[in-house]
CSV table of C-alpha atoms in Angstrom, one decimal:
chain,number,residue,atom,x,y,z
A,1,UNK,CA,58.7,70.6,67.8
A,2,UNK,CA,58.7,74.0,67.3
A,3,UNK,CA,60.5,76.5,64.9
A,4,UNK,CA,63.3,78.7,66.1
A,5,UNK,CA,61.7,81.4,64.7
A,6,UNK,CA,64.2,84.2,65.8
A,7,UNK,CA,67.0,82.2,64.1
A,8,UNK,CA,65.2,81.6,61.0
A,9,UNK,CA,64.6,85.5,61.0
A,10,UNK,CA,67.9,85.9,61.7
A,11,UNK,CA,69.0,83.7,58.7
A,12,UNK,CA,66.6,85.5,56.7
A,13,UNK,CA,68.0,89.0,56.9
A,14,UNK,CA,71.3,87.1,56.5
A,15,UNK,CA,70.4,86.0,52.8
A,16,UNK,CA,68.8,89.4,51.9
A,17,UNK,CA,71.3,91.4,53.0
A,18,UNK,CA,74.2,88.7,51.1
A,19,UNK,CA,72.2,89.1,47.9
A,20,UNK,CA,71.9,92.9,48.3
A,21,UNK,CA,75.5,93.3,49.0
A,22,UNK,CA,76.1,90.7,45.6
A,23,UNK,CA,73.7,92.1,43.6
A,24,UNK,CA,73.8,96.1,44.1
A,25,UNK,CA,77.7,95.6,44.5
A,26,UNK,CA,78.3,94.5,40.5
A,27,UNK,CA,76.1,97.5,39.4
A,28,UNK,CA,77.5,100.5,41.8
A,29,UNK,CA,80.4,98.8,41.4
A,30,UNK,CA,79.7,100.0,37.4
A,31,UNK,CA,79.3,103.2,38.2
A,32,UNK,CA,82.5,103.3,40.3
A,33,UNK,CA,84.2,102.4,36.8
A,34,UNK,CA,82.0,104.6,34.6
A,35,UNK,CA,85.0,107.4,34.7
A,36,UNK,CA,87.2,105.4,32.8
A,37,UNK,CA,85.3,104.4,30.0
A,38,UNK,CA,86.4,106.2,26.6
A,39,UNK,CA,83.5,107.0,25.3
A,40,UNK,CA,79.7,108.0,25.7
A,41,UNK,CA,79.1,105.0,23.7
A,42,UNK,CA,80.8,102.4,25.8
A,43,UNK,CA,79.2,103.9,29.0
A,44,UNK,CA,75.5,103.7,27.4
A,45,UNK,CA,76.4,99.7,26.6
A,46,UNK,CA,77.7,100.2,30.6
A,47,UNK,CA,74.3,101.6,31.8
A,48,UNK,CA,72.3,98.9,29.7
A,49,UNK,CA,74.1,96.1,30.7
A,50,UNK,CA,72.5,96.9,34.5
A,51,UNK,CA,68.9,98.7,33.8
A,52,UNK,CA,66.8,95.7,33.9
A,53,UNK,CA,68.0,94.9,37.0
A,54,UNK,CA,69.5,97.8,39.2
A,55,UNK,CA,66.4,98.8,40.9
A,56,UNK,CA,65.2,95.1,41.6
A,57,UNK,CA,68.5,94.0,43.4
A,58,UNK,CA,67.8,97.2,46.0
A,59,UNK,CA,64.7,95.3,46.9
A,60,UNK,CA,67.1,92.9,49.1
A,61,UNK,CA,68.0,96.2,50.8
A,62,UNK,CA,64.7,97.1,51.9
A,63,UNK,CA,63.8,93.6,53.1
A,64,UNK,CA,66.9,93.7,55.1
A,65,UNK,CA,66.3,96.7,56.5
A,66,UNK,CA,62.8,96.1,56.9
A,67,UNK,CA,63.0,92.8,58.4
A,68,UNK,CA,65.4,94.1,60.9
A,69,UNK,CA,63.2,96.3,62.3
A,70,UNK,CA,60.3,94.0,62.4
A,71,UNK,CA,62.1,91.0,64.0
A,72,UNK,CA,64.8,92.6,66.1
A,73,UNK,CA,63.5,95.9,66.6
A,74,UNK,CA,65.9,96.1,69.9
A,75,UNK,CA,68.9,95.8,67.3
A,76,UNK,CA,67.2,98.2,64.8
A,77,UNK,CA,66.8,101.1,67.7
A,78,UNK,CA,70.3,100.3,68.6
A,79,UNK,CA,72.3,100.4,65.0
A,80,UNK,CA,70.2,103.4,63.3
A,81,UNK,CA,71.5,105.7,66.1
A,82,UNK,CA,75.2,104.0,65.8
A,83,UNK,CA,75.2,104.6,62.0
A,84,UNK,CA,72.6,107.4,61.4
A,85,UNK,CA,74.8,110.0,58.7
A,86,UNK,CA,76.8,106.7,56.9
A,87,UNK,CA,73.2,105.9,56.2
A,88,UNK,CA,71.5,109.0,55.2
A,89,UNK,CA,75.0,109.2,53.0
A,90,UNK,CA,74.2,105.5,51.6
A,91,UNK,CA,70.6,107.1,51.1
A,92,UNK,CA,71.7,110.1,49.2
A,93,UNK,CA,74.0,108.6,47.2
A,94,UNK,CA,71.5,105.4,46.0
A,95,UNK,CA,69.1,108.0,45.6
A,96,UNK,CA,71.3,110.2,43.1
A,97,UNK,CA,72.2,107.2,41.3
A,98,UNK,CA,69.0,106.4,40.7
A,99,UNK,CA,67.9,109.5,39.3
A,100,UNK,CA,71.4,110.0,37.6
A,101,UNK,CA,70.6,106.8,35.6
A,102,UNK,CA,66.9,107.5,34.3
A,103,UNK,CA,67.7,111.1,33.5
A,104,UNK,CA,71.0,110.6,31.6
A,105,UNK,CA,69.7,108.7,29.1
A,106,UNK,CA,67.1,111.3,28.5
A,107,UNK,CA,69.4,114.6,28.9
A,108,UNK,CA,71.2,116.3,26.0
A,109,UNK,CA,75.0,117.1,25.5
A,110,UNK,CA,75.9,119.1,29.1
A,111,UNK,CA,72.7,117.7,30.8
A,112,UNK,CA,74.3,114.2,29.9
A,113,UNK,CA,77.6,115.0,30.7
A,114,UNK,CA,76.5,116.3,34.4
A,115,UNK,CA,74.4,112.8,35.0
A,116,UNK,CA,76.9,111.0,34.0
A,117,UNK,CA,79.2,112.5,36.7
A,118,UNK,CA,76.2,112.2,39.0
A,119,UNK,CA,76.0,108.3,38.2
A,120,UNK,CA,79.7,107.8,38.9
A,121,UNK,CA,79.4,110.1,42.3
A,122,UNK,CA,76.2,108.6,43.6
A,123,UNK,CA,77.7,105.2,43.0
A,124,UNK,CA,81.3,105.9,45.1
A,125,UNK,CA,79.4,107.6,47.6
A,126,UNK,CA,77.3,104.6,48.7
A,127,UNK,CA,79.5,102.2,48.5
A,128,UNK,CA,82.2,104.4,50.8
A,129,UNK,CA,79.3,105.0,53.2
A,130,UNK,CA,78.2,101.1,53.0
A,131,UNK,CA,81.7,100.4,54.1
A,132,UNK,CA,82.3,103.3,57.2
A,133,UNK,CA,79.1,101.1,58.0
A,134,UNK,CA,80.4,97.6,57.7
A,135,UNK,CA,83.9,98.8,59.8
A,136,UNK,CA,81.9,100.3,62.2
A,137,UNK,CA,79.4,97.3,62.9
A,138,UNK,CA,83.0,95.2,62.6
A,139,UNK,CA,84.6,97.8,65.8
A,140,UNK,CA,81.5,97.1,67.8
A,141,UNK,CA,78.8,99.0,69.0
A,142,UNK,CA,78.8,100.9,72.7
A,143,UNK,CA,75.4,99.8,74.5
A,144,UNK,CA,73.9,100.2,77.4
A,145,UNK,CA,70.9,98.9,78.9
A,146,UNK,CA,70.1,97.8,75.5
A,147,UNK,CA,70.6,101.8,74.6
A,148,UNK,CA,73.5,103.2,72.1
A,149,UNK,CA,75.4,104.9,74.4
A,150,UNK,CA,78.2,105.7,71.9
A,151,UNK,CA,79.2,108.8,69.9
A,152,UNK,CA,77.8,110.1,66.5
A,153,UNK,CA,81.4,109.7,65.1
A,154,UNK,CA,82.3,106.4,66.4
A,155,UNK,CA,82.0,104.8,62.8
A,156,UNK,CA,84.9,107.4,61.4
A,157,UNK,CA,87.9,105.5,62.6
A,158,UNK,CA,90.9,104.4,60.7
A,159,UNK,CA,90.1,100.8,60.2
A,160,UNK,CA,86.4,102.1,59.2
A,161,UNK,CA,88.2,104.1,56.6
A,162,UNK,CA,90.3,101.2,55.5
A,163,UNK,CA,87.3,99.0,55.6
A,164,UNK,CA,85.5,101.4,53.2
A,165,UNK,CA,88.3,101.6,50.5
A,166,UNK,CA,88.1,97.8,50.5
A,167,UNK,CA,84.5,97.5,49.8
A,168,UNK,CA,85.4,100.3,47.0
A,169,UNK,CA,88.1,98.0,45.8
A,170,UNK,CA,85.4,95.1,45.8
A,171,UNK,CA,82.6,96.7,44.3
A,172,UNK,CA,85.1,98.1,41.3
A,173,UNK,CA,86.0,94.1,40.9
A,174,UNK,CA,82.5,93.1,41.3
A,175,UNK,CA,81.5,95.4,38.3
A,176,UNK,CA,84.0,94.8,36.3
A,177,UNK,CA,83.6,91.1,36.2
A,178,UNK,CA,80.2,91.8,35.1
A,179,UNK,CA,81.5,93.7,32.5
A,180,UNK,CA,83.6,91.0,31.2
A,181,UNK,CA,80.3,88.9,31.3
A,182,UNK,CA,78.2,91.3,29.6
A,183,UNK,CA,80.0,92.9,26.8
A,184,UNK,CA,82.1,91.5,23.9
A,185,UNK,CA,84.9,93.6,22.2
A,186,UNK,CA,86.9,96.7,22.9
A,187,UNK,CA,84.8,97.2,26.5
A,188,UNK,CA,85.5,93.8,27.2
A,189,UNK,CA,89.2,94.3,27.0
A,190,UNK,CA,88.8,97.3,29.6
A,191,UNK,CA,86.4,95.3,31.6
A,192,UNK,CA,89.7,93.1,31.5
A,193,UNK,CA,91.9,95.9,32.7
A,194,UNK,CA,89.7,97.4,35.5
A,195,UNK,CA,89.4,93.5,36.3
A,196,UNK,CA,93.2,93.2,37.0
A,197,UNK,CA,94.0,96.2,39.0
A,198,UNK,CA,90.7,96.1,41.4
A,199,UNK,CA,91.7,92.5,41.8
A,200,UNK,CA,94.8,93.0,42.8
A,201,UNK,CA,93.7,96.1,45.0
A,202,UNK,CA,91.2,94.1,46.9
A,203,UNK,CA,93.6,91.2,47.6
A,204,UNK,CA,95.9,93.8,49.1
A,205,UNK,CA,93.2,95.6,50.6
A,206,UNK,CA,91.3,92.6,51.9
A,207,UNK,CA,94.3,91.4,53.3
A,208,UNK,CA,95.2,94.7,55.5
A,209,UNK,CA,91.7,94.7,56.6
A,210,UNK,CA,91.6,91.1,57.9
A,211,UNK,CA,94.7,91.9,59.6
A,212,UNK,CA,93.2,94.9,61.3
A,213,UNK,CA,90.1,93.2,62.5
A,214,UNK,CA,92.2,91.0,64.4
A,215,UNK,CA,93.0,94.5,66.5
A,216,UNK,CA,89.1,95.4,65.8
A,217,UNK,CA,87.9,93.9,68.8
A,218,UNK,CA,89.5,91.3,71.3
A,219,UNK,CA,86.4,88.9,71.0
A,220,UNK,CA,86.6,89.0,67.0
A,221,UNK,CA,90.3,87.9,67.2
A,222,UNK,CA,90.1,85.4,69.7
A,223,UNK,CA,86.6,84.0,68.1
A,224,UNK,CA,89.5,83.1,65.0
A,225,UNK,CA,91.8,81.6,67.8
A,226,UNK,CA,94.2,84.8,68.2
A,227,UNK,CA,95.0,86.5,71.5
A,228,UNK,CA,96.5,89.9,70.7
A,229,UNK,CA,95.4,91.1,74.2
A,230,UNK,CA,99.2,90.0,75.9
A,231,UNK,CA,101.0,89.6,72.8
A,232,UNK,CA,100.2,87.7,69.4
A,233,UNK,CA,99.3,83.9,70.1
A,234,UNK,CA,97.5,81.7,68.1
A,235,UNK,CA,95.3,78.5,68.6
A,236,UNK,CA,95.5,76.1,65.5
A,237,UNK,CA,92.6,74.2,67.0
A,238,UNK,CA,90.4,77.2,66.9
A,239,UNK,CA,91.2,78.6,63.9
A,240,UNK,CA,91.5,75.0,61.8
A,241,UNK,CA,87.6,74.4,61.8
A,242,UNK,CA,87.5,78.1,60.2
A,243,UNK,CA,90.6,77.9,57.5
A,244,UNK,CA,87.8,76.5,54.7
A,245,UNK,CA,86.5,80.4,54.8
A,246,UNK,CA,89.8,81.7,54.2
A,247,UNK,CA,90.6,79.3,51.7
A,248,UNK,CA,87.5,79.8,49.9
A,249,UNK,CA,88.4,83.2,49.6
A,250,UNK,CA,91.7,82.9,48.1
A,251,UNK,CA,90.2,80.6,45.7
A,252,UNK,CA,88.1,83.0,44.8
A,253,UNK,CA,91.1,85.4,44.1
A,254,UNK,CA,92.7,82.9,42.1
A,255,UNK,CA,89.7,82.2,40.2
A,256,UNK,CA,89.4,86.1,39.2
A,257,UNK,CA,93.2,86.0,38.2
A,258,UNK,CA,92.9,83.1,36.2
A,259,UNK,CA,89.9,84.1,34.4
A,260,UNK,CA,91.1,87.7,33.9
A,261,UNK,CA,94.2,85.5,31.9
A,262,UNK,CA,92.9,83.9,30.0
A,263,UNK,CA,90.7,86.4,29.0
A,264,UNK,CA,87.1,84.6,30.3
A,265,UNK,CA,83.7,85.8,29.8
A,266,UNK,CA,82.6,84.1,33.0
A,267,UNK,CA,84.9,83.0,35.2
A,268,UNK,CA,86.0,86.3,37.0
A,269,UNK,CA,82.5,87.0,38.0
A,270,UNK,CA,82.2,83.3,39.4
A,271,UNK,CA,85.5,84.4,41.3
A,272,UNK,CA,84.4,87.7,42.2
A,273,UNK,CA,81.1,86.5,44.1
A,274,UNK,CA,83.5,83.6,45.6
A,275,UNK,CA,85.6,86.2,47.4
A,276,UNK,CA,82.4,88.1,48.5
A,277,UNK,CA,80.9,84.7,49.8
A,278,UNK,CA,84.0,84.3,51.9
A,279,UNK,CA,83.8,87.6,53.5
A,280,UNK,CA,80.4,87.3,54.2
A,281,UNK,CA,80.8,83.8,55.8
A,282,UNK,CA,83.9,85.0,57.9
A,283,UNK,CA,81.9,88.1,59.0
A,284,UNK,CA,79.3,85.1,60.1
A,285,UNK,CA,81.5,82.9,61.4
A,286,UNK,CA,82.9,86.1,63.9
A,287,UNK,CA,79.8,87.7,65.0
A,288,UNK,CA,77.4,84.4,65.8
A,289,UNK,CA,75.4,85.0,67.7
A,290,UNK,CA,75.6,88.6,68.1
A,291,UNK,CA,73.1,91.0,65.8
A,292,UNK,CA,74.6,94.4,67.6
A,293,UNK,CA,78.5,93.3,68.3
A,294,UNK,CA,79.7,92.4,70.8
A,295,UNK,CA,76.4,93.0,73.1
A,296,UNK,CA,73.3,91.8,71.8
A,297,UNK,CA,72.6,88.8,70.4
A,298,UNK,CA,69.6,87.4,68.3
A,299,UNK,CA,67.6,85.8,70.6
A,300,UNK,CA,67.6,89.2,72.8
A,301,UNK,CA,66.9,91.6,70.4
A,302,UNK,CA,63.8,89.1,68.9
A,303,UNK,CA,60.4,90.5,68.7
A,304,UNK,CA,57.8,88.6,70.5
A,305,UNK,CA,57.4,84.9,69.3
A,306,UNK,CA,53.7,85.6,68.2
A,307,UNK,CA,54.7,88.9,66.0
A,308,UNK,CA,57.6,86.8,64.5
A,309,UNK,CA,55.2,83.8,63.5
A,310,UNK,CA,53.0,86.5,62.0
A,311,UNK,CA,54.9,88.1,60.2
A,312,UNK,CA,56.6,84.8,59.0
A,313,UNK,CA,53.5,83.3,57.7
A,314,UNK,CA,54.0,86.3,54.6
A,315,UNK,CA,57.7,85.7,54.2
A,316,UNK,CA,56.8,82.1,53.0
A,317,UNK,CA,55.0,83.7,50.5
A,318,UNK,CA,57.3,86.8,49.6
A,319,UNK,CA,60.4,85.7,49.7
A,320,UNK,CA,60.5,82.9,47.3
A,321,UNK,CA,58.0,85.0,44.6
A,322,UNK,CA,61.3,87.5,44.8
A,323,UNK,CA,63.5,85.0,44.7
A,324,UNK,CA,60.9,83.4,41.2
A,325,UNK,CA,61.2,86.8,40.5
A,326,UNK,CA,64.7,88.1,40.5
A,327,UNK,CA,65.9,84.2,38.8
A,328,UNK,CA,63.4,84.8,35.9
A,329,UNK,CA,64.8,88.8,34.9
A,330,UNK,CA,68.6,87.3,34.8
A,331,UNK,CA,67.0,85.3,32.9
A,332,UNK,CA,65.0,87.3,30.4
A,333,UNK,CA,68.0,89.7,29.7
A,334,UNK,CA,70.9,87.2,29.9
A,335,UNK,CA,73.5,87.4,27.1
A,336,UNK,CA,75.4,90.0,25.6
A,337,UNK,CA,75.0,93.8,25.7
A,338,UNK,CA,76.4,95.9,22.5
A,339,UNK,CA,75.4,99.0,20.8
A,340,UNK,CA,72.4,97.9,19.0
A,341,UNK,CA,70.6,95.8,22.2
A,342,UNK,CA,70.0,97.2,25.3
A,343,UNK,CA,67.0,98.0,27.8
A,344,UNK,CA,67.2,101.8,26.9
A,345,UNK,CA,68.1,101.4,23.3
């Protein structure tokens, strides 16, 4: 028997684009919180708590986008048209970031003062632009024979907008979990803080946005059992199968609020990455089979079957030495950040 290589690709990308949105979300979701830190101090301890791994969780980013336009380069000549600026702006910002976080530590007083600022800016802008992306991909794409045959703009909608505040929201929660896992003492009680009102903004948020999505698209909707075409009707038997994602979400909330109680080193980030597994899973769950909503789906926009077993037989190989990889640097640099450890220090 053999492999169904296109949806093994297709779960591939899946993975590497999950961990990407887990991994880089807790560290530009730092840099959405640096302005509020008191002091240079507690943003070094901020910075150090991320610098042995920042650059390594992008890698999933470049394997996504990589692998999408080796397996499904129909999908890829499709989507980069669709989303061309929200992606240069994801670009720019990951790029300023990056050169924000090497060349504050190295800057003096207003040099360091301007990075910092550049840090914080890179980090909001590619997480806004990550999200005009995920609302737009959510709204659907306009295709024709297998072209896009939409409008540069058609990601700038409302519900993109809305979409993008809630990724913000999320990424702010995701950092400041990590935060609360990283760091001990007086930036542990802000981690706390930030931890409270991001996760009560994206509960709100993610709320409003699942709410829209049902007025997204009529496909989306009625994939979760709701007709909002004539009317609002719902079918239980459609939607029952899919409640566990739901669910899993809310526990995940819960999880962040009890944790953020009590006062817990580890639990919010547990919940944190719960809520994000949800959403990821529901996004699933809607769009299956379709790789360019609500047109294409996987098996269309495949390479050839020979190209994807090529190129397979190296992703055996490459995808679990990241995976070695990634495990072994959370490992090497676990524990607790303060002012006298640190990667930079």
């Amino acid at each position: 028997m053999n492999p169904d290589l296109p949806l093994i690709w297709a779960g591939a990308i899946a993975l590497a684009v999950m961990l990407y949105v887990v991994l880089d979300g807790f560290d530009l979701g730092v840099g959405i919180l640096f302005p509020f830190a008191k002091s240079k101090e507690e943003r070094d301890i901020m910075m150090n708590t991320i610098a042995p791994v920042w650059d390594g969780n992008e890698t999933w980013l470049i394997l996504g986008g990589g692998g999408l336009l080796a397996a499904f380069p129909l999908a890829y000549s499709v989507l980069m048209p669709a989303f061309y600026l929200p992606v240069l702006l994801m670009l720019a910002g990951l790029i300023l970031r990056g050169v924000a976080f090497e060349f504050r530590f190295r800057a003096r007083k207003r040099g360091r003062k301007f990075w910092t600022q550049m840090f914080a800016f890179g980090s909001i802008l590619a997480t806004l632009a990550q999200g005009l992306i995920l609302g737009g991909f959510i709204q659907g794409v306009t295709v024709r024979e297998d072209r896009f045959a939409g409008g540069g703009l058609d990601w700038l909608t409302p519900y993109t907008l809305l979409v993008a505040v809630g990724v913000l929201a999320g990424y702010a929660l995701l950092g400041a979990a990590w935060l609360m896992l990283k760091t001990e003492d007086n930036l542990h009680g802000d981690a706390r803080r930030w931890a409270a009102i991001s996760g009560v903004a994206t509960a709100g948020l993610l709320a409003a946005v699942s709410v829209a999505t049902l007025f997204a698209h009529p496909r989306l909707a009625l994939r979760w059992g709701f007709d909002v075409t004539e009317g609002f009707s719902l079918d239980f038997g459609v939607l029952a199968p899919l409640s566990p994602i739901p669910l899993l979400g809310l526990a995940g909330l819960a999880l962040v609020a009890w944790g953020v109680r009590k006062g817990s080193h580890t639990w919010p980030f547990v919940g944190a990455l719960t809520v994000f597994l949800s959403g990821y899973l529901g996004l699933a769950a809607g769009f299956f089979p379709y790789i360019v909503p609500y047109a294409l789906n996987f098996r269309q926009a495949a390479a050839p079957e020979n190209a994807l077993m090529f190129m397979g037989a190296g992703a055996v190989f490459v995808l679990p030495a990241i995976l070695a990889y990634t495990a072994w640097v959370y490992w090497v640099f676990r524990g607790k950040i303060n002012e006298e450890t640190g990667y930079h220090h």
